[in-house]
Amino acid sequence: MMDREKALLNNLFDNIEDAIVLVNALGAIQRANEAFLKLFQYATHELLDQNVIDIVVPDFFKRRAVSIARSINRGDEFARTIVQCVRKDGTFFPCEFSVVPFFSGKDVESAFLVFHDLTREHDRDEQLYYAMTVVKESSVVLFRWKAEEGWPVEYVSENISQWGYTPVEIKGEKGPFLSIIKEEDRQRILQQVQKHEEAGDEEFSLEYRIVTRDGKNIWVDARTTVLRDKKGKIIYLQGTISDVSFRKEVELAASQNFSKVLRAWEQTIGVMALIAEKKNPLTLGHQKRVAILSRAIAEELGLPDEEIGNIEKAALIHDIGEVEIPSEILSKPGPLNEVEYNLVQTHAEAGYIILSRIEFPWPLAETVYQHHERLDGSGYPRGLKGDEILLSARIIGVADIVEAMCSHRPYRPALGLTEALEELDRLKGSALDPQVVDACVCLFKKKGFNITIE
């Protein structure tokens, strides 16, 4: 039985996580476990009969260590203490040190010295300290709201002081944080939180205005993460709140500048459309009607509003290049000869050259350049095929065909809508985009679209 207990104790000594060394009454090392060898970076033969103070204690701590050893030898009680130790390579690290002495009568015969490495705890505390320092000095406020009526704040970081408040003022059961949100934004924020909750969103962002202690309104961005209990119920919202006032000011200025640019663009388009119609009064209203139909097709295709507006503008001036063609050819009452027809075809490239000199916030010049191109390469002026042709140009191309066939021309009477739609069906999938054709046909046959304008 004694042998078994001895084996168990030896096994415990060798495998315990803390570093343990057995020393005699003079402090000479008799035995060290694996954890000690690993922690202090020694081999067993380097330790035996060496004084433990010389092995593990840095020079600046040796006087204190000798005092501790004498106290233990006198039989004084020794409480656990934090000490600095040194490895074989000379690096220092913190340890929690304790002693288990064995007595022979009143004298200490031997002792187990136990060293618990505090490096991880020390690093964690240090990291926590630095993290708290970073938060304190950061402009980003940390928060945690309870998922209860009024969303009371359970935690807010100390740096909320940058807005003139203390955490104590903001925390509480009656949701005082809501009181510093600008009144016009409060209900909107609560509604947005509810929508995100109903949608099951785990992360979302909220932008609103906060009123600082001195009455200043600042825009903030609250990046929010949802915490749920085991049943999936929301218990907390937590995250960061950042001052984004500068960004909002830039966005507002950019929006105002963009509005000015947009108005200038629209005015430029209007002037160009007028110039084109003045050049060829026999097709008065053609570009306007193509623009109306192009817009309707784009809407039927479900394109974004901005793109729809851009397509309409391009259609309004798709024949601007005709200003480069002699009026007598444009208004010729009979069929055009080959030379005249080739000259008329140059209007697409001429339009591109005119428009490319102006910087537009959309590929308007290229759209005008391509409005006579066809999917099978049969169009002009470059013989583009398939995806080489912009969707905007495909839409205007279809609208252009329908309007031209439905309108009177100097060299022929109007052919009518029925023949125009038959022509679309004939060219669908080969020269014309089938989706664009289907959208156009649907407008006329199912939705009663009327291409005429006042």
mmCIF file of N, CA and C in Angstrom, residues 200 234 373 387 426:
data_model
loop_
_atom_site.group_PDB
_atom_site.id
_atom_site.type_symbol
_atom_site.label_atom_id
_atom_site.label_comp_id
_atom_site.label_asym_id
_atom_site.label_seq_id
_atom_site.Cartn_x
_atom_site.Cartn_y
_atom_site.Cartn_z
ATOM 1 N N GLY A 200 -34.945 39.451 -37.520
ATOM 2 C CA GLY A 200 -33.963 38.500 -37.008
ATOM 3 C C GLY A 200 -32.527 38.902 -37.285
ATOM 4 N N ILE A 234 -33.992 38.112 -27.581
ATOM 5 C CA ILE A 234 -32.995 39.166 -27.426
ATOM 6 C C ILE A 234 -32.964 39.621 -25.970
ATOM 7 N N GLU A 373 -26.783 50.126 -82.892
ATOM 8 C CA GLU A 373 -26.118 48.818 -82.912
ATOM 9 C C GLU A 373 -27.157 47.720 -82.679
ATOM 10 N N ASP A 387 -23.313 41.432 -75.713
ATOM 11 C CA ASP A 387 -23.056 42.187 -74.492
ATOM 12 C C ASP A 387 -22.148 43.388 -74.701
ATOM 13 N N ARG A 426 -40.188 40.266 -85.388
ATOM 14 C CA ARG A 426 -39.315 39.664 -86.417
ATOM 15 C C ARG A 426 -37.842 39.764 -86.018
#
